[in-house]
mmCIF file of C-alpha atoms and ligand atoms in Angstrom:
data_model
loop_
_atom_site.group_PDB
_atom_site.id
_atom_site.type_symbol
_atom_site.label_atom_id
_atom_site.label_comp_id
_atom_site.label_asym_id
_atom_site.label_seq_id
_atom_site.Cartn_x
_atom_site.Cartn_y
_atom_site.Cartn_z
ATOM 1 C CA MET A 10 44.423 50.986 -19.655
ATOM 2 C CA VAL A 11 44.361 51.056 -15.860
ATOM 3 C CA LYS A 12 43.952 54.398 -14.141
ATOM 4 C CA THR A 13 43.526 55.587 -10.566
ATOM 5 C CA THR A 14 39.878 55.737 -9.593
ATOM 6 C CA LYS A 15 38.871 58.095 -6.797
ATOM 7 C CA ILE A 16 35.725 57.402 -4.832
ATOM 8 C CA PHE A 17 33.816 60.142 -3.004
ATOM 9 C CA LYS A 18 30.921 59.458 -0.639
ATOM 10 C CA VAL A 19 28.370 62.272 -0.582
ATOM 11 C CA ASN A 20 24.987 62.931 0.930
ATOM 12 C CA ALA A 21 22.302 62.332 -1.727
ATOM 13 C CA GLU A 22 20.171 65.307 -0.657
ATOM 14 C CA SER A 23 22.879 67.882 0.037
ATOM 15 C CA PRO A 24 26.205 66.830 -1.457
ATOM 16 C CA ASN A 25 29.421 68.541 -0.370
ATOM 17 C CA GLU A 26 29.960 71.469 -2.765
ATOM 18 C CA GLU A 27 33.753 71.163 -2.811
ATOM 19 C CA VAL A 28 33.604 67.475 -3.702
ATOM 20 C CA ILE A 29 31.206 68.154 -6.575
ATOM 21 C CA GLU A 30 33.458 70.998 -7.753
ATOM 22 C CA VAL A 31 36.413 68.571 -7.955
ATOM 23 C CA CYS A 32 34.259 66.109 -9.951
ATOM 24 C CA ALA A 33 33.012 68.898 -12.234
ATOM 25 C CA ARG A 34 36.615 69.758 -13.034
ATOM 26 C CA TYR A 35 37.205 66.186 -14.202
ATOM 27 C CA ILE A 36 34.191 66.527 -16.540
ATOM 28 C CA ARG A 37 35.418 69.888 -17.910
ATOM 29 C CA GLU A 38 38.889 68.447 -18.509
ATOM 30 C CA GLY A 39 37.607 65.465 -20.504
ATOM 31 C CA GLY A 40 37.528 62.853 -17.730
ATOM 32 C CA LEU A 41 34.976 60.181 -16.825
ATOM 33 C CA VAL A 42 32.827 60.636 -13.716
ATOM 34 C CA VAL A 43 30.318 58.077 -12.425
ATOM 35 C CA PHE A 44 27.407 59.807 -10.684
ATOM 36 C CA PRO A 45 24.079 58.795 -9.140
ATOM 37 C CA THR A 46 20.718 59.687 -10.674
ATOM 38 C CA GLU A 47 17.229 58.780 -9.447
ATOM 39 C CA THR A 48 17.159 55.865 -11.950
ATOM 40 C CA VAL A 49 20.597 54.154 -12.023
ATOM 41 C CA TYR A 50 24.265 55.240 -11.801
ATOM 42 C CA GLY A 51 25.528 57.021 -14.946
ATOM 43 C CA LEU A 52 28.982 57.080 -16.589
ATOM 44 C CA GLY A 53 29.379 60.746 -17.512
ATOM 45 C CA ALA A 54 31.550 62.812 -19.826
ATOM 46 C CA ASN A 55 31.373 66.333 -21.302
ATOM 47 C CA ALA A 56 28.786 65.961 -24.088
ATOM 48 C CA TYR A 57 30.600 68.634 -26.155
ATOM 49 C CA ASN A 58 33.938 66.789 -26.094
ATOM 50 C CA PRO A 59 34.054 63.977 -28.726
ATOM 51 C CA ASN A 60 37.239 62.454 -27.277
ATOM 52 C CA ALA A 61 35.778 62.258 -23.787
ATOM 53 C CA VAL A 62 32.580 60.729 -25.208
ATOM 54 C CA LYS A 63 34.594 58.121 -27.137
ATOM 55 C CA LYS A 64 36.149 56.985 -23.844
ATOM 56 C CA ILE A 65 32.669 56.101 -22.537
ATOM 57 C CA PHE A 66 32.213 53.616 -25.394
ATOM 58 C CA ILE A 67 35.663 52.078 -24.870
ATOM 59 C CA VAL A 68 35.340 51.728 -21.094
ATOM 60 C CA LYS A 69 31.829 50.215 -21.293
ATOM 61 C CA GLN A 70 32.658 48.109 -24.375
ATOM 62 C CA ARG A 71 29.531 49.679 -25.831
ATOM 63 C CA PRO A 72 28.871 49.359 -29.585
ATOM 64 C CA MET A 73 29.480 52.767 -31.251
ATOM 65 C CA ASP A 74 26.041 52.663 -32.924
ATOM 66 C CA ASN A 75 24.242 52.817 -29.556
ATOM 67 C CA PRO A 76 23.603 56.545 -28.828
ATOM 68 C CA LEU A 77 23.916 58.191 -25.402
ATOM 69 C CA ILE A 78 21.513 60.277 -23.331
ATOM 70 C CA VAL A 79 22.539 63.905 -22.747
ATOM 71 C CA HIS A 80 21.817 65.139 -19.204
ATOM 72 C CA ILE A 81 21.012 68.790 -18.584
ATOM 73 C CA ALA A 82 20.421 70.876 -15.450
ATOM 74 C CA GLY A 83 18.029 73.524 -16.776
ATOM 75 C CA PHE A 84 15.923 74.641 -19.722
ATOM 76 C CA LYS A 85 18.610 77.056 -20.951
ATOM 77 C CA GLN A 86 20.777 74.030 -21.695
ATOM 78 C CA LEU A 87 17.922 72.340 -23.555
ATOM 79 C CA TYR A 88 18.104 75.060 -26.221
ATOM 80 C CA GLU A 89 21.860 74.462 -26.561
ATOM 81 C CA VAL A 90 21.483 70.762 -27.317
ATOM 82 C CA VAL A 91 18.348 70.685 -29.497
ATOM 83 C CA SER A 92 17.749 72.589 -32.732
ATOM 84 C CA SER A 93 14.040 73.299 -32.354
ATOM 85 C CA ILE A 94 11.149 72.373 -30.105
ATOM 86 C CA PRO A 95 7.462 72.925 -30.786
ATOM 87 C CA ALA A 96 5.467 74.714 -28.045
ATOM 88 C CA TRP A 97 3.525 71.544 -27.096
ATOM 89 C CA VAL A 98 6.799 69.699 -26.436
ATOM 90 C CA LYS A 99 8.165 72.542 -24.310
ATOM 91 C CA ASP A 100 4.917 72.686 -22.286
ATOM 92 C CA PHE A 101 5.103 68.937 -21.746
ATOM 93 C CA LEU A 102 8.770 68.942 -20.664
ATOM 94 C CA VAL A 103 8.161 71.752 -18.176
ATOM 95 C CA LYS A 104 5.627 69.444 -16.497
ATOM 96 C CA VAL A 105 7.739 66.261 -16.389
ATOM 97 C CA TRP A 106 11.259 67.604 -15.725
ATOM 98 C CA PRO A 107 13.301 67.159 -13.683
ATOM 99 C CA GLY A 108 12.427 63.460 -13.661
ATOM 100 C CA PRO A 109 13.062 59.964 -15.033
ATOM 101 C CA LEU A 110 11.916 60.841 -18.548
ATOM 102 C CA THR A 111 14.165 61.077 -21.618
ATOM 103 C CA ALA A 112 12.958 62.932 -24.722
ATOM 104 C CA VAL A 113 14.273 62.302 -28.238
ATOM 105 C CA LEU A 114 14.387 65.626 -30.130
ATOM 106 C CA PRO A 115 16.157 67.113 -33.193
ATOM 107 C CA LYS A 116 19.806 67.718 -32.267
ATOM 108 C CA SER A 117 21.733 70.984 -32.453
ATOM 109 C CA LYS A 118 25.121 71.309 -34.169
ATOM 110 C CA ARG A 119 26.857 71.574 -30.792
ATOM 111 C CA ILE A 120 26.238 67.897 -30.035
ATOM 112 C CA PRO A 121 28.931 65.796 -31.723
ATOM 113 C CA GLY A 122 27.953 62.765 -33.810
ATOM 114 C CA GLU A 123 29.829 60.523 -31.331
ATOM 115 C CA VAL A 124 27.058 61.159 -28.773
ATOM 116 C CA THR A 125 24.150 60.330 -31.092
ATOM 117 C CA ALA A 126 25.786 57.571 -33.167
ATOM 118 C CA GLY A 127 25.501 59.830 -36.201
ATOM 119 C CA LEU A 128 21.733 60.421 -35.841
ATOM 120 C CA ASP A 129 20.212 63.865 -36.349
ATOM 121 C CA THR A 130 18.231 63.465 -33.121
ATOM 122 C CA VAL A 131 19.434 63.563 -29.510
ATOM 123 C CA ALA A 132 18.045 61.939 -26.352
ATOM 124 C CA VAL A 133 17.837 64.524 -23.516
ATOM 125 C CA ARG A 134 16.968 64.258 -19.838
ATOM 126 C CA MET A 135 16.911 66.579 -16.820
ATOM 127 C CA PRO A 136 17.408 64.154 -13.902
ATOM 128 C CA LEU A 137 15.737 64.538 -10.515
ATOM 129 C CA HIS A 138 18.749 63.967 -8.286
ATOM 130 C CA PRO A 139 20.523 66.722 -6.339
ATOM 131 C CA VAL A 140 23.965 65.190 -7.006
ATOM 132 C CA ALA A 141 23.397 64.817 -10.758
ATOM 133 C CA LEU A 142 21.932 68.324 -11.099
ATOM 134 C CA LYS A 143 24.728 69.932 -9.070
ATOM 135 C CA LEU A 144 27.416 68.074 -11.069
ATOM 136 C CA ILE A 145 25.955 69.232 -14.398
ATOM 137 C CA GLU A 146 25.522 72.794 -13.105
ATOM 138 C CA LYS A 147 29.077 73.058 -11.804
ATOM 139 C CA SER A 148 30.534 71.447 -14.926
ATOM 140 C CA GLY A 149 28.870 74.154 -17.024
ATOM 141 C CA VAL A 150 28.297 71.637 -19.852
ATOM 142 C CA PRO A 151 25.685 68.977 -20.555
ATOM 143 C CA ILE A 152 26.820 65.490 -19.545
ATOM 144 C CA ALA A 153 26.489 62.512 -21.889
ATOM 145 C CA ALA A 154 25.937 59.408 -19.772
ATOM 146 C CA PRO A 155 24.829 55.833 -20.291
ATOM 147 C CA SER A 156 24.402 53.481 -17.346
ATOM 148 C CA ALA A 157 27.702 52.854 -15.529
ATOM 149 C CA ASN A 158 27.994 49.119 -16.251
ATOM 150 C CA ILE A 159 29.876 46.985 -18.775
ATOM 151 C CA SER A 160 27.570 46.662 -21.810
ATOM 152 C CA GLY A 161 25.091 43.823 -21.511
ATOM 153 C CA ARG A 162 25.312 43.623 -17.691
ATOM 154 C CA PRO A 163 22.491 44.764 -15.390
ATOM 155 C CA SER A 164 22.595 48.519 -14.756
ATOM 156 C CA PRO A 165 24.169 49.605 -11.439
ATOM 157 C CA THR A 166 21.937 50.771 -8.606
ATOM 158 C CA THR A 167 24.739 51.047 -6.015
ATOM 159 C CA ALA A 168 28.348 52.269 -6.108
ATOM 160 C CA GLN A 169 29.403 48.688 -5.314
ATOM 161 C CA HIS A 170 27.935 47.536 -8.667
ATOM 162 C CA VAL A 171 29.935 50.262 -10.409
ATOM 163 C CA ILE A 172 33.124 49.182 -8.648
ATOM 164 C CA GLU A 173 32.536 45.587 -9.867
ATOM 165 C CA ASP A 174 32.386 46.754 -13.495
ATOM 166 C CA LEU A 175 34.452 49.934 -13.830
ATOM 167 C CA TRP A 176 37.108 50.159 -11.093
ATOM 168 C CA GLY A 177 40.418 51.376 -12.574
ATOM 169 C CA LYS A 178 38.690 52.538 -15.767
ATOM 170 C CA VAL A 179 37.108 55.831 -14.685
ATOM 171 C CA ASP A 180 38.470 58.925 -12.906
ATOM 172 C CA VAL A 181 35.839 59.277 -10.193
ATOM 173 C CA ILE A 182 32.901 57.411 -8.674
ATOM 174 C CA ILE A 183 30.473 59.535 -6.644
ATOM 175 C CA ASP A 184 28.741 57.287 -4.106
ATOM 176 C CA ALA A 185 25.406 58.610 -2.813
ATOM 177 C CA GLY A 186 23.879 55.272 -1.816
ATOM 178 C CA GLU A 187 21.222 53.226 -3.548
ATOM 179 C CA THR A 188 19.334 54.873 -6.431
ATOM 180 C CA ILE A 189 15.612 55.543 -6.003
ATOM 181 C CA PHE A 190 13.854 53.841 -8.930
ATOM 182 C CA GLY A 191 16.363 51.161 -9.932
ATOM 183 C CA VAL A 192 15.433 50.986 -13.628
ATOM 184 C CA GLU A 193 16.537 53.325 -16.424
ATOM 185 C CA SER A 194 14.506 56.333 -17.577
ATOM 186 C CA THR A 195 11.418 56.130 -19.753
ATOM 187 C CA ILE A 196 12.360 57.201 -23.319
ATOM 188 C CA ILE A 197 9.862 58.753 -25.728
ATOM 189 C CA ASP A 198 10.486 59.915 -29.262
ATOM 190 C CA LEU A 199 8.888 63.360 -29.537
ATOM 191 C CA THR A 200 9.975 63.902 -33.131
ATOM 192 C CA ARG A 201 7.043 61.706 -34.207
ATOM 193 C CA GLU A 202 3.303 62.292 -34.045
ATOM 194 C CA PRO A 203 1.905 60.567 -32.171
ATOM 195 C CA PRO A 204 5.005 60.182 -29.984
ATOM 196 C CA VAL A 205 6.510 56.699 -29.638
ATOM 197 C CA LEU A 206 7.655 54.952 -26.458
ATOM 198 C CA LEU A 207 11.189 53.645 -27.071
ATOM 199 C CA ARG A 208 11.850 52.280 -23.576
ATOM 200 C CA PRO A 209 9.465 51.953 -20.619
ATOM 201 C CA GLY A 210 10.798 53.230 -17.292
ATOM 202 C CA PRO A 211 9.758 54.707 -13.940
ATOM 203 C CA TYR A 212 7.557 57.340 -15.572
ATOM 204 C CA PRO A 213 4.478 55.251 -16.496
ATOM 205 C CA VAL A 214 3.252 55.698 -20.058
ATOM 206 C CA GLU A 215 -0.354 55.994 -18.788
ATOM 207 C CA LYS A 216 0.666 59.076 -16.794
ATOM 208 C CA LEU A 217 2.613 60.555 -19.716
ATOM 209 C CA ARG A 218 -0.412 60.227 -22.024
ATOM 210 C CA GLU A 219 -2.481 62.073 -19.445
ATOM 211 C CA ILE A 220 0.018 64.948 -19.151
ATOM 212 C CA LEU A 221 0.549 65.114 -22.908
ATOM 213 C CA GLY A 222 -3.134 64.866 -23.792
ATOM 214 C CA LYS A 223 -2.081 62.669 -26.732
ATOM 215 C CA ASN A 224 -1.707 58.997 -27.467
ATOM 216 C CA ILE A 225 1.790 57.478 -27.145
ATOM 217 C CA ILE A 226 2.423 54.434 -29.318
ATOM 218 C CA ILE A 227 3.891 51.387 -27.564
ATOM 219 C CA PRO A 228 5.745 49.285 -30.158
ATOM 220 C CA GLU A 229 6.324 45.552 -29.539
ATOM 221 C CA PHE A 230 10.036 46.101 -28.913
ATOM 222 C CA ALA A 231 9.298 48.539 -26.048
ATOM 223 C CA ARG A 232 7.592 45.616 -24.303
ATOM 224 C CA GLY A 233 10.767 43.578 -24.853
ATOM 225 C CA LEU A 234 8.898 41.230 -27.190
ATOM 226 C CA SER A 235 10.769 41.769 -30.427
ATOM 227 C CA GLU A 236 14.002 43.100 -31.837
ATOM 228 C CA ALA A 237 13.993 46.886 -31.977
ATOM 229 C CA ASP A 238 13.482 48.710 -35.216
ATOM 230 C CA LYS A 239 17.027 49.990 -35.805
ATOM 231 C CA ALA A 240 15.862 53.218 -37.407
ATOM 232 C CA LEU A 241 13.647 54.057 -34.442
ATOM 233 C CA SER A 242 15.753 52.960 -31.506
ATOM 234 C CA PRO A 243 19.307 52.010 -32.363
ATOM 235 C CA GLY A 244 20.563 50.660 -29.035
ATOM 236 C CA MET A 245 17.570 48.546 -28.126
ATOM 237 C CA LYS A 246 18.558 45.654 -30.366
ATOM 238 C CA TYR A 247 21.310 44.550 -28.014
ATOM 239 C CA ARG A 248 20.773 41.881 -25.376
ATOM 240 C CA HIS A 249 20.702 43.525 -21.986
ATOM 241 C CA TYR A 250 20.829 42.923 -18.273
ATOM 242 C CA ALA A 251 21.844 39.314 -18.782
ATOM 243 C CA PRO A 252 23.042 37.462 -15.707
ATOM 244 C CA ARG A 253 25.534 34.672 -16.481
ATOM 245 C CA THR A 254 23.093 32.188 -14.893
ATOM 246 C CA PRO A 255 20.384 30.900 -17.304
ATOM 247 C CA LEU A 256 17.090 32.636 -16.492
ATOM 248 C CA ILE A 257 13.635 31.330 -17.390
ATOM 249 C CA LEU A 258 10.777 33.836 -17.311
ATOM 250 C CA VAL A 259 7.296 32.400 -16.703
ATOM 251 C CA GLU A 260 4.490 34.746 -17.781
ATOM 252 C CA LEU A 261 0.709 34.688 -17.511
ATOM 253 C CA LYS A 262 -1.700 36.159 -20.064
ATOM 254 C CA ASP A 263 -3.876 37.355 -17.187
ATOM 255 C CA TYR A 264 -2.576 37.988 -13.679
ATOM 256 C CA THR A 265 -5.864 37.924 -11.756
ATOM 257 C CA ASP A 266 -5.253 34.315 -10.655
ATOM 258 C CA LEU A 267 -1.624 33.487 -9.839
ATOM 259 C CA SER A 268 -2.043 29.750 -9.184
ATOM 260 C CA ALA A 269 -1.143 28.664 -12.748
ATOM 261 C CA LEU A 270 2.055 30.722 -12.447
ATOM 262 C CA THR A 271 3.195 29.222 -9.148
ATOM 263 C CA LEU A 272 2.259 25.688 -10.297
ATOM 264 C CA LYS A 273 4.357 26.006 -13.467
ATOM 265 C CA ILE A 274 7.329 27.374 -11.535
ATOM 266 C CA ILE A 275 7.122 24.607 -8.928
ATOM 267 C CA GLU A 276 6.939 22.021 -11.750
ATOM 268 C CA LEU A 277 10.008 23.503 -13.491
ATOM 269 C CA ALA A 278 11.881 23.704 -10.194
ATOM 270 C CA GLU A 279 11.125 20.031 -9.358
ATOM 271 C CA GLU A 280 12.200 18.975 -12.846
ATOM 272 C CA ASN A 281 15.565 20.757 -12.517
ATOM 273 C CA ILE A 282 16.166 19.666 -8.920
ATOM 274 C CA SER A 283 15.598 16.028 -9.938
ATOM 275 C CA LYS A 284 18.370 16.458 -12.530
ATOM 276 C CA GLY A 285 20.703 17.578 -9.755
ATOM 277 C CA LYS A 286 20.540 21.271 -10.618
ATOM 278 C CA ARG A 287 20.613 24.041 -8.019
ATOM 279 C CA VAL A 288 17.592 26.303 -8.514
ATOM 280 C CA ALA A 289 16.665 29.865 -7.494
ATOM 281 C CA ILE A 290 13.238 31.468 -7.826
ATOM 282 C CA LEU A 291 12.741 35.223 -8.181
ATOM 283 C CA SER A 292 9.291 35.769 -6.764
ATOM 284 C CA SER A 293 6.818 38.370 -5.579
ATOM 285 C CA SER A 294 6.125 38.651 -1.848
ATOM 286 C CA GLU A 295 2.559 37.422 -2.522
ATOM 287 C CA THR A 296 3.660 34.039 -3.892
ATOM 288 C CA ALA A 297 6.928 33.356 -2.017
ATOM 289 C CA LYS A 298 5.209 31.266 0.689
ATOM 290 C CA MET A 299 3.871 28.840 -1.945
ATOM 291 C CA TYR A 300 7.429 28.019 -3.043
ATOM 292 C CA LEU A 301 8.600 27.738 0.534
ATOM 293 C CA LYS A 302 5.741 25.347 1.305
ATOM 294 C CA HIS A 303 6.331 23.084 -1.718
ATOM 295 C CA LEU A 304 10.090 23.242 -2.153
ATOM 296 C CA GLY A 305 11.369 24.186 1.306
ATOM 297 C CA LYS A 306 15.132 24.545 1.333
ATOM 298 C CA ARG A 307 15.532 22.716 -1.990
ATOM 299 C CA ALA A 308 15.327 26.027 -3.891
ATOM 300 C CA LYS A 309 16.657 29.501 -3.075
ATOM 301 C CA ILE A 310 13.850 32.034 -2.976
ATOM 302 C CA VAL A 311 14.571 35.685 -3.679
ATOM 303 C CA VAL A 312 11.701 38.118 -3.088
ATOM 304 C CA LEU A 313 11.751 41.028 -5.537
ATOM 305 C CA GLY A 314 8.894 42.998 -3.991
ATOM 306 C CA SER A 315 5.118 43.229 -3.904
ATOM 307 C CA ARG A 316 2.779 43.068 -6.906
ATOM 308 C CA ASN A 317 0.851 45.867 -5.212
ATOM 309 C CA ASN A 318 3.896 48.115 -5.328
ATOM 310 C CA MET A 319 5.685 47.546 -8.619
ATOM 311 C CA TYR A 320 8.171 50.296 -7.699
ATOM 312 C CA SER A 321 9.547 47.924 -5.035
ATOM 313 C CA VAL A 322 10.035 45.211 -7.686
ATOM 314 C CA ALA A 323 11.737 47.655 -10.087
ATOM 315 C CA LYS A 324 14.033 48.907 -7.346
ATOM 316 C CA ASN A 325 15.340 45.437 -6.458
ATOM 317 C CA LEU A 326 15.433 43.977 -9.956
ATOM 318 C CA PHE A 327 18.975 44.718 -11.162
ATOM 319 C CA LYS A 328 20.538 43.916 -7.792
ATOM 320 C CA ALA A 329 18.725 40.550 -7.849
ATOM 321 C CA LEU A 330 19.963 39.844 -11.405
ATOM 322 C CA ARG A 331 23.549 40.658 -10.412
ATOM 323 C CA ASP A 332 23.275 38.584 -7.234
ATOM 324 C CA LEU A 333 22.080 35.524 -9.188
ATOM 325 C CA ASP A 334 25.634 34.954 -10.322
ATOM 326 C CA LYS A 335 26.814 34.929 -6.698
ATOM 327 C CA LEU A 336 24.166 32.489 -5.420
ATOM 328 C CA ASN A 337 26.004 29.398 -6.645
ATOM 329 C CA ILE A 338 23.036 28.066 -8.621
ATOM 330 C CA ASP A 339 22.643 26.472 -12.076
ATOM 331 C CA ILE A 340 19.319 27.936 -13.155
ATOM 332 C CA ALA A 341 16.892 30.666 -12.079
ATOM 333 C CA LEU A 342 13.143 30.931 -12.607
ATOM 334 C CA VAL A 343 11.442 34.322 -12.482
ATOM 335 C CA GLU A 344 7.773 35.266 -12.237
ATOM 336 C CA GLY A 345 6.188 37.587 -14.797
ATOM 337 C CA PHE A 346 4.261 40.719 -13.767
ATOM 338 C CA GLU A 347 1.309 42.619 -15.165
ATOM 339 C CA GLU A 348 2.351 45.229 -17.740
ATOM 340 C CA LYS A 349 0.650 48.113 -15.978
ATOM 341 C CA GLY A 350 2.402 51.285 -14.730
ATOM 342 C CA VAL A 351 6.042 50.574 -13.912
ATOM 343 C CA GLY A 352 5.242 46.849 -14.499
ATOM 344 C CA LEU A 353 5.816 47.539 -18.214
ATOM 345 C CA ALA A 354 9.423 48.566 -17.447
ATOM 346 C CA VAL A 355 9.940 45.500 -15.247
ATOM 347 C CA MET A 356 8.672 43.152 -17.981
ATOM 348 C CA ASN A 357 10.792 44.830 -20.671
ATOM 349 C CA ARG A 358 13.927 44.249 -18.524
ATOM 350 C CA LEU A 359 12.948 40.674 -17.596
ATOM 351 C CA ARG A 360 12.248 39.674 -21.197
ATOM 352 C CA LYS A 361 15.618 41.076 -22.290
ATOM 353 C CA ALA A 362 17.451 39.421 -19.405
ATOM 354 C CA SER A 363 15.933 35.966 -19.764
ATOM 355 C CA THR A 364 17.270 33.094 -21.849
ATOM 356 C CA LYS A 365 13.801 31.555 -22.296
ATOM 357 C CA ILE A 366 10.202 32.766 -21.931
ATOM 358 C CA ILE A 367 7.280 30.449 -21.123
ATOM 359 C CA VAL A 368 3.737 31.826 -21.373
ATOM 360 C CA VAL A 369 1.163 29.908 -19.318
ATOM 361 C CA ASP A 370 -2.490 30.063 -20.365
HETATM 362 P P1 AMP B 15 21.506 53.864 -21.851
HETATM 363 O O1 AMP B 15 22.345 55.076 -21.919
HETATM 364 O O2 AMP B 15 22.284 52.615 -21.722
HETATM 365 O O3 AMP B 15 20.395 54.017 -20.850
HETATM 366 O O4 AMP B 15 20.810 53.777 -23.272
HETATM 367 C C1 AMP B 15 20.261 54.901 -23.867
HETATM 368 C C2 AMP B 15 19.332 54.470 -24.943
HETATM 369 O O5 AMP B 15 18.668 55.608 -25.458
HETATM 370 C C3 AMP B 15 20.009 53.854 -26.172
HETATM 371 O O6 AMP B 15 20.151 52.486 -26.055
HETATM 372 C C4 AMP B 15 19.111 54.226 -27.323
HETATM 373 O O7 AMP B 15 18.261 53.152 -27.657
HETATM 374 C C5 AMP B 15 18.294 55.393 -26.796
HETATM 375 N N1 AMP B 15 18.625 56.589 -27.570
HETATM 376 C C6 AMP B 15 19.606 57.476 -27.316
HETATM 377 N N2 AMP B 15 19.639 58.436 -28.255
HETATM 378 C C7 AMP B 15 18.637 58.152 -29.114
HETATM 379 C C8 AMP B 15 18.151 58.770 -30.299
HETATM 380 N N3 AMP B 15 18.705 59.874 -30.772
HETATM 381 N N4 AMP B 15 17.111 58.178 -30.925
HETATM 382 C C9 AMP B 15 16.546 57.051 -30.440
HETATM 383 N N5 AMP B 15 16.966 56.437 -29.316
HETATM 384 C C10 AMP B 15 17.991 56.965 -28.669
HETATM 385 MG MG1 MG B 16 22.536 50.959 -20.305
#
């Protein structure tokens, strides 16, 4: 079904109140509104309206057993969407919200089963973005929102990415420029003790452990190394972020010396070039000159960011994955990164996006 999509440009810090009011009306009336958050763009609907929520799944072509995150604007709303929260959880959330952290908690009766894929828990987040907060506030209801991309594609970090995937399928797109972090929120399951990391994100798990004063378990699937346990994290089993171009991830066991990594990538590039294939390399700023020196113009080099600032790598990652398909290449090689801080989120996304993983000793 094709519908008219309106696009509104707003200032990320102080969005026009009247524009947000118009968008809030769409949410209240059961429409679909794409809005920016500090992580990625979200595809939002009234979390209390099962028919509106169903439209999210149809438009995204998202499997119905993959639950959505419910976005709230204040703690009053938290008590509407969850059934109970222990004091230690409340104390923790007060410290981390608003921010790029999603908490899985027991759900209240007000949240329809369509949102949670029939689970008795709900994933909740209070985002740190003036546009998102204002939209939720003015709507007067919590907003259920997954990332605003077609399922399986890299998440959108600009309105242009949203247009590529969802033009003519949603009521409104609110454009507030590029998102800040560029990868989706960190998700932790707080219904378990110790809590379990379900998805790494911008909020580093090391920092969360410190704030919580408790251990947080990191299962293999949260590192992107294995299929997710369906009972624990229903949506994580699906392949994600996949560019159409084949992507080979080259990892190291230890990142103190990068020479084995660059050597392997140069070898793979040479091998493919000799077969007549067009090659791109997704690299860190530290190693890019090595590829330039050895391969010159025979490979396209895309710099993701610096290993010393993994936030820069995270921010550029999804754009780079989307752009791969526009580079007119046959195969891409990507460097692995150390799984420290936001590096854990980067590696989770890269492992899920890649068609093959090579680990160099
Ligand atoms: P997305 O909206 O695309 O960022 O994906 C949200 C992810 O949150 C899903 O893929 C689920 O894995 C996870 N999630 C949402 N609700 C729950 C829940 N109740 N329990 C466990 N994981 C959840
Ligand atoms: Mg998503």
